[in-house]
Amino acid sequence: MNYVNRYRMIEPEDTIVAGISGGADSVCLLFLLAEMQSRIPFTIEVVHVNHGIRPDAARDALFVERLCEKFGVVFHSVKENVKERAKENRSSEEEEGRRVRYQAFEQALGGRKGRIAVAHNSNDRAETMLFHLFRGTGLRGAGGIRPVNGMVIRPLLCLQRKEIEAWLLKRGISFCTDSTNGQDIYTRNRIRHHILSYAENEICRETVANMNRAAEQLLEAEEYIGRQTQAAMKRCVHDAGQQGVMVKIPELFREDAYLRGRILLESIALAAGQRKDITSAHIKGVEALFRGTGSGELHLPYHLRVYKEYDLGMIKKRERKKEGKAALPEGEKYEVAFPSVLQIPGLGKVEVTLHPVKFCDDSQNIPEKTYTKWFDYDKISSVIVFRTRESGDYFMINKGLGRKTLQDYFVNEKVPRQERDRIYLLAEGAHVIWIPGYRISEYYKVHEDTRMILQVRVVDKEG
């Protein structure tokens, strides 16, 4: 109750929509919410989502329904085929399952005053912290799960899984066991079973508690830096609506280096309308562009165009160009993040993924497809882009790393002059990594010492 009050999770007359799966955590959540009603007048409604994955899911739904009858609360049952939805949306089952659950919670709450309660605990938070750190994250992600995030509250975040199970056992409260919890089919399960458990058993028994204390401090730091970022945005950035976001470059570079990155992230997100898929590589690319003396421009996700006008950095939506036989605009660039999906006019949809060599069936079984190529990721030392040709372009043509200019290659391959400005290249600086439909540079080829493979696939060409 103190934890709920500390973060003002529940207010009088709220409707609390609780996500109840039937597992130990969610059953504990329902019982605790019911107890809190004696102190705070609020209404509870329960949503149970059947993901259509486990054969025992119907049993769990019935268990939760009977529990709701016991407490006299409204029960919403939702069934979705998450596997099929994940295939349709080209997402993981974990990601799609989360999307389905929160959509169901929001629909149940509707426009009423209240919150959505979910049953994440301290272990979940520690697992999420590791998950984010392993994949690459900033301060926000390093803090893991928040006690309150918009409409979502997590009343159990202060409790460890073992405390929850002990509380239920002491009161003789039964719960369902998810048959997939003991399997390693999901990334978070592998972190739980092999990494976090090892840390608790072999390094420090207070691992979860210590990580949660660190999470609280990181989130406090994030909130402080967030306020500093907003103050700096007022000094450095002007939102011009449809004209885009304007960054005052001299003022930007008077700010601290870390704060500059945050300002640029917020500026890009402001222009895009969202921050998903904006990576540190994008931030570094924009900062390098603004720091440089040339004009130039970058193209980012969400059809954003970034360029300079004297002392102003401009971030705006670019006009969608009709595909045709005209030469592509000079300077058109699409920065590549790892992983990412790009839509490039004239080339189509491009998927970029990273694979450790040990996870590939055979690192020597390199794809022979014309529009799917593997590259040695460790050889890439700076930002790479899809763009049209520029003066000075070259690639390595043999194992001796002999150079050939792109101009000479086009002449030798008898590529028509009028076609050369319509061909996209994948390049690192002036070094051409790949000419889709033609060849790759010898320098970036996968070899026996390669540790990480960069796969680039032009989906619309490969099919």
PDB file of N, CA, C and O in Angstrom, residues 136-176:
ATOM      1  N   GLY A 136      21.496  -2.744 -26.329  1.00  0.00           N
ATOM      2  CA  GLY A 136      21.923  -1.363 -26.513  1.00  0.00           C
ATOM      3  C   GLY A 136      20.828  -0.425 -26.061  1.00  0.00           C
ATOM      4  O   GLY A 136      19.691  -0.516 -26.531  1.00  0.00           O
ATOM      5  N   THR A 137      21.152   0.457 -25.139  1.00  0.00           N
ATOM      6  CA  THR A 137      20.124   1.329 -24.587  1.00  0.00           C
ATOM      7  C   THR A 137      20.734   2.603 -24.039  1.00  0.00           C
ATOM      8  O   THR A 137      21.951   2.692 -23.833  1.00  0.00           O
ATOM      9  N   GLY A 138      19.885   3.559 -23.790  1.00  0.00           N
ATOM     10  CA  GLY A 138      20.276   4.785 -23.115  1.00  0.00           C
ATOM     11  C   GLY A 138      19.879   4.722 -21.657  1.00  0.00           C
ATOM     12  O   GLY A 138      19.534   3.659 -21.127  1.00  0.00           O
ATOM     13  N   LEU A 139      19.892   5.869 -21.023  1.00  0.00           N
ATOM     14  CA  LEU A 139      19.590   5.943 -19.596  1.00  0.00           C
ATOM     15  C   LEU A 139      18.169   5.479 -19.300  1.00  0.00           C
ATOM     16  O   LEU A 139      17.924   4.777 -18.324  1.00  0.00           O
ATOM     17  N   ARG A 140      17.236   5.849 -20.155  1.00  0.00           N
ATOM     18  CA  ARG A 140      15.828   5.470 -19.949  1.00  0.00           C
ATOM     19  C   ARG A 140      15.671   3.954 -19.930  1.00  0.00           C
ATOM     20  O   ARG A 140      15.038   3.394 -19.043  1.00  0.00           O
ATOM     21  N   GLY A 141      16.242   3.265 -20.913  1.00  0.00           N
ATOM     22  CA  GLY A 141      16.110   1.814 -20.984  1.00  0.00           C
ATOM     23  C   GLY A 141      16.861   1.104 -19.880  1.00  0.00           C
ATOM     24  O   GLY A 141      16.440   0.047 -19.407  1.00  0.00           O
ATOM     25  N   ALA A 142      17.992   1.683 -19.436  1.00  0.00           N
ATOM     26  CA  ALA A 142      18.781   1.067 -18.372  1.00  0.00           C
ATOM     27  C   ALA A 142      18.017   1.051 -17.060  1.00  0.00           C
ATOM     28  O   ALA A 142      18.285   0.223 -16.186  1.00  0.00           O
ATOM     29  N   GLY A 143      17.044   1.959 -16.909  1.00  0.00           N
ATOM     30  CA  GLY A 143      16.234   1.979 -15.696  1.00  0.00           C
ATOM     31  C   GLY A 143      15.171   0.907 -15.662  1.00  0.00           C
ATOM     32  O   GLY A 143      14.488   0.733 -14.656  1.00  0.00           O
ATOM     33  N   GLY A 144      15.010   0.174 -16.755  1.00  0.00           N
ATOM     34  CA  GLY A 144      14.049  -0.919 -16.797  1.00  0.00           C
ATOM     35  C   GLY A 144      12.611  -0.431 -16.745  1.00  0.00           C
ATOM     36  O   GLY A 144      12.265   0.621 -17.283  1.00  0.00           O
ATOM     37  N   ILE A 145      11.769  -1.181 -16.074  1.00  0.00           N
ATOM     38  CA  ILE A 145      10.336  -0.917 -16.020  1.00  0.00           C
ATOM     39  C   ILE A 145      10.049   0.191 -15.005  1.00  0.00           C
ATOM     40  O   ILE A 145      10.609   0.193 -13.910  1.00  0.00           O
ATOM     41  N   ARG A 146       9.144   1.088 -15.347  1.00  0.00           N
ATOM     42  CA  ARG A 146       8.764   2.182 -14.446  1.00  0.00           C
ATOM     43  C   ARG A 146       7.569   1.782 -13.574  1.00  0.00           C
ATOM     44  O   ARG A 146       6.675   1.070 -14.041  1.00  0.00           O
ATOM     45  N   PRO A 147       7.526   2.269 -12.328  1.00  0.00           N
ATOM     46  CA  PRO A 147       6.358   1.994 -11.475  1.00  0.00           C
ATOM     47  C   PRO A 147       5.073   2.541 -12.091  1.00  0.00           C
ATOM     48  O   PRO A 147       4.022   1.908 -12.011  1.00  0.00           O
ATOM     49  N   VAL A 148       5.161   3.728 -12.686  1.00  0.00           N
ATOM     50  CA  VAL A 148       4.031   4.345 -13.368  1.00  0.00           C
ATOM     51  C   VAL A 148       4.515   4.821 -14.731  1.00  0.00           C
ATOM     52  O   VAL A 148       5.523   5.523 -14.825  1.00  0.00           O
ATOM     53  N   ASN A 149       3.813   4.413 -15.773  1.00  0.00           N
ATOM     54  CA  ASN A 149       4.175   4.836 -17.119  1.00  0.00           C
ATOM     55  C   ASN A 149       2.898   5.229 -17.853  1.00  0.00           C
ATOM     56  O   ASN A 149       2.200   4.396 -18.412  1.00  0.00           O
ATOM     57  N   GLY A 150       2.582   6.528 -17.788  1.00  0.00           N
ATOM     58  CA  GLY A 150       1.343   6.983 -18.385  1.00  0.00           C
ATOM     59  C   GLY A 150       0.149   6.425 -17.635  1.00  0.00           C
ATOM     60  O   GLY A 150       0.000   6.636 -16.429  1.00  0.00           O
ATOM     61  N   MET A 151      -0.687   5.659 -18.324  1.00  0.00           N
ATOM     62  CA  MET A 151      -1.884   5.075 -17.716  1.00  0.00           C
ATOM     63  C   MET A 151      -1.599   3.745 -17.016  1.00  0.00           C
ATOM     64  O   MET A 151      -2.481   3.185 -16.359  1.00  0.00           O
ATOM     65  N   VAL A 152      -0.386   3.235 -17.149  1.00  0.00           N
ATOM     66  CA  VAL A 152      -0.061   1.904 -16.634  1.00  0.00           C
ATOM     67  C   VAL A 152       0.605   2.003 -15.258  1.00  0.00           C
ATOM     68  O   VAL A 152       1.554   2.764 -15.066  1.00  0.00           O
ATOM     69  N   ILE A 153       0.093   1.230 -14.303  1.00  0.00           N
ATOM     70  CA  ILE A 153       0.682   1.176 -12.968  1.00  0.00           C
ATOM     71  C   ILE A 153       1.151  -0.246 -12.678  1.00  0.00           C
ATOM     72  O   ILE A 153       0.600  -1.223 -13.197  1.00  0.00           O
ATOM     73  N   ARG A 154       2.168  -0.348 -11.802  1.00  0.00           N
ATOM     74  CA  ARG A 154       2.736  -1.652 -11.459  1.00  0.00           C
ATOM     75  C   ARG A 154       2.878  -1.745  -9.934  1.00  0.00           C
ATOM     76  O   ARG A 154       3.976  -1.541  -9.388  1.00  0.00           O
ATOM     77  N   PRO A 155       1.798  -2.077  -9.243  1.00  0.00           N
ATOM     78  CA  PRO A 155       1.818  -2.095  -7.774  1.00  0.00           C
ATOM     79  C   PRO A 155       2.757  -3.126  -7.162  1.00  0.00           C
ATOM     80  O   PRO A 155       3.115  -3.007  -5.982  1.00  0.00           O
ATOM     81  N   LEU A 156       3.161  -4.163  -7.925  1.00  0.00           N
ATOM     82  CA  LEU A 156       4.011  -5.226  -7.377  1.00  0.00           C
ATOM     83  C   LEU A 156       5.484  -5.038  -7.694  1.00  0.00           C
ATOM     84  O   LEU A 156       6.294  -5.915  -7.391  1.00  0.00           O
ATOM     85  N   LEU A 157       5.849  -3.912  -8.285  1.00  0.00           N
ATOM     86  CA  LEU A 157       7.224  -3.748  -8.749  1.00  0.00           C
ATOM     87  C   LEU A 157       8.221  -3.721  -7.599  1.00  0.00           C
ATOM     88  O   LEU A 157       9.415  -3.936  -7.789  1.00  0.00           O
ATOM     89  N   CYS A 158       7.747  -3.487  -6.381  1.00  0.00           N
ATOM     90  CA  CYS A 158       8.625  -3.458  -5.215  1.00  0.00           C
ATOM     91  C   CYS A 158       8.841  -4.840  -4.612  1.00  0.00           C
ATOM     92  O   CYS A 158       9.614  -5.004  -3.664  1.00  0.00           O
ATOM     93  N   LEU A 159       8.166  -5.863  -5.149  1.00  0.00           N
ATOM     94  CA  LEU A 159       8.253  -7.217  -4.591  1.00  0.00           C
ATOM     95  C   LEU A 159       8.988  -8.157  -5.533  1.00  0.00           C
ATOM     96  O   LEU A 159       8.849  -8.070  -6.751  1.00  0.00           O
ATOM     97  N   GLN A 160       9.754  -9.084  -4.946  1.00  0.00           N
ATOM     98  CA  GLN A 160      10.418 -10.098  -5.751  1.00  0.00           C
ATOM     99  C   GLN A 160       9.473 -11.278  -5.968  1.00  0.00           C
ATOM    100  O   GLN A 160       8.515 -11.485  -5.222  1.00  0.00           O
ATOM    101  N   ARG A 161       9.765 -12.061  -6.980  1.00  0.00           N
ATOM    102  CA  ARG A 161       8.911 -13.193  -7.325  1.00  0.00           C
ATOM    103  C   ARG A 161       8.779 -14.165  -6.158  1.00  0.00           C
ATOM    104  O   ARG A 161       7.692 -14.672  -5.867  1.00  0.00           O
ATOM    105  N   LYS A 162       9.884 -14.401  -5.458  1.00  0.00           N
ATOM    106  CA  LYS A 162       9.839 -15.350  -4.339  1.00  0.00           C
ATOM    107  C   LYS A 162       8.971 -14.818  -3.192  1.00  0.00           C
ATOM    108  O   LYS A 162       8.319 -15.596  -2.483  1.00  0.00           O
ATOM    109  N   GLU A 163       8.940 -13.508  -2.998  1.00  0.00           N
ATOM    110  CA  GLU A 163       8.090 -12.909  -1.964  1.00  0.00           C
ATOM    111  C   GLU A 163       6.619 -13.069  -2.314  1.00  0.00           C
ATOM    112  O   GLU A 163       5.781 -13.334  -1.445  1.00  0.00           O
ATOM    113  N   ILE A 164       6.306 -12.895  -3.581  1.00  0.00           N
ATOM    114  CA  ILE A 164       4.917 -13.036  -4.039  1.00  0.00           C
ATOM    115  C   ILE A 164       4.431 -14.465  -3.837  1.00  0.00           C
ATOM    116  O   ILE A 164       3.343 -14.709  -3.308  1.00  0.00           O
ATOM    117  N   GLU A 165       5.255 -15.430  -4.255  1.00  0.00           N
ATOM    118  CA  GLU A 165       4.862 -16.831  -4.136  1.00  0.00           C
ATOM    119  C   GLU A 165       4.732 -17.240  -2.671  1.00  0.00           C
ATOM    120  O   GLU A 165       3.835 -18.021  -2.302  1.00  0.00           O
ATOM    121  N   ALA A 166       5.618 -16.724  -1.804  1.00  0.00           N
ATOM    122  CA  ALA A 166       5.540 -17.027  -0.377  1.00  0.00           C
ATOM    123  C   ALA A 166       4.257 -16.451   0.229  1.00  0.00           C
ATOM    124  O   ALA A 166       3.609 -17.082   1.073  1.00  0.00           O
ATOM    125  N   TRP A 167       3.872 -15.251  -0.200  1.00  0.00           N
ATOM    126  CA  TRP A 167       2.647 -14.596   0.289  1.00  0.00           C
ATOM    127  C   TRP A 167       1.420 -15.420  -0.082  1.00  0.00           C
ATOM    128  O   TRP A 167       0.519 -15.617   0.734  1.00  0.00           O
ATOM    129  N   LEU A 168       1.391 -15.916  -1.324  1.00  0.00           N
ATOM    130  CA  LEU A 168       0.264 -16.733  -1.772  1.00  0.00           C
ATOM    131  C   LEU A 168       0.215 -18.067  -1.027  1.00  0.00           C
ATOM    132  O   LEU A 168      -0.858 -18.527  -0.617  1.00  0.00           O
ATOM    133  N   LEU A 169       1.379 -18.673  -0.841  1.00  0.00           N
ATOM    134  CA  LEU A 169       1.449 -19.970  -0.155  1.00  0.00           C
ATOM    135  C   LEU A 169       0.972 -19.844   1.287  1.00  0.00           C
ATOM    136  O   LEU A 169       0.214 -20.694   1.787  1.00  0.00           O
ATOM    137  N   LYS A 170       1.382 -18.785   1.958  1.00  0.00           N
ATOM    138  CA  LYS A 170       1.004 -18.566   3.361  1.00  0.00           C
ATOM    139  C   LYS A 170      -0.507 -18.454   3.506  1.00  0.00           C
ATOM    140  O   LYS A 170      -1.087 -18.882   4.516  1.00  0.00           O
ATOM    141  N   ARG A 171      -1.180 -17.884   2.502  1.00  0.00           N
ATOM    142  CA  ARG A 171      -2.631 -17.696   2.564  1.00  0.00           C
ATOM    143  C   ARG A 171      -3.409 -18.797   1.863  1.00  0.00           C
ATOM    144  O   ARG A 171      -4.636 -18.727   1.763  1.00  0.00           O
ATOM    145  N   GLY A 172      -2.690 -19.789   1.345  1.00  0.00           N
ATOM    146  CA  GLY A 172      -3.355 -20.910   0.692  1.00  0.00           C
ATOM    147  C   GLY A 172      -4.063 -20.526  -0.588  1.00  0.00           C
ATOM    148  O   GLY A 172      -5.103 -21.100  -0.937  1.00  0.00           O
ATOM    149  N   ILE A 173      -3.520 -19.550  -1.287  1.00  0.00           N
ATOM    150  CA  ILE A 173      -4.135 -19.068  -2.530  1.00  0.00           C
ATOM    151  C   ILE A 173      -3.519 -19.805  -3.718  1.00  0.00           C
ATOM    152  O   ILE A 173      -2.289 -19.808  -3.893  1.00  0.00           O
ATOM    153  N   SER A 174      -4.334 -20.428  -4.526  1.00  0.00           N
ATOM    154  CA  SER A 174      -3.832 -21.185  -5.685  1.00  0.00           C
ATOM    155  C   SER A 174      -3.692 -20.275  -6.895  1.00  0.00           C
ATOM    156  O   SER A 174      -4.283 -19.193  -6.963  1.00  0.00           O
ATOM    157  N   PHE A 175      -2.908 -20.718  -7.851  1.00  0.00           N
ATOM    158  CA  PHE A 175      -2.685 -19.972  -9.088  1.00  0.00           C
ATOM    159  C   PHE A 175      -2.303 -20.939 -10.195  1.00  0.00           C
ATOM    160  O   PHE A 175      -1.986 -22.122  -9.938  1.00  0.00           O
ATOM    161  N   CYS A 176      -2.312 -20.483 -11.416  1.00  0.00           N
ATOM    162  CA  CYS A 176      -1.951 -21.313 -12.570  1.00  0.00           C
ATOM    163  C   CYS A 176      -0.456 -21.193 -12.853  1.00  0.00           C
ATOM    164  O   CYS A 176       0.173 -20.179 -12.538  1.00  0.00           O
TER     165      CYS A 176
END
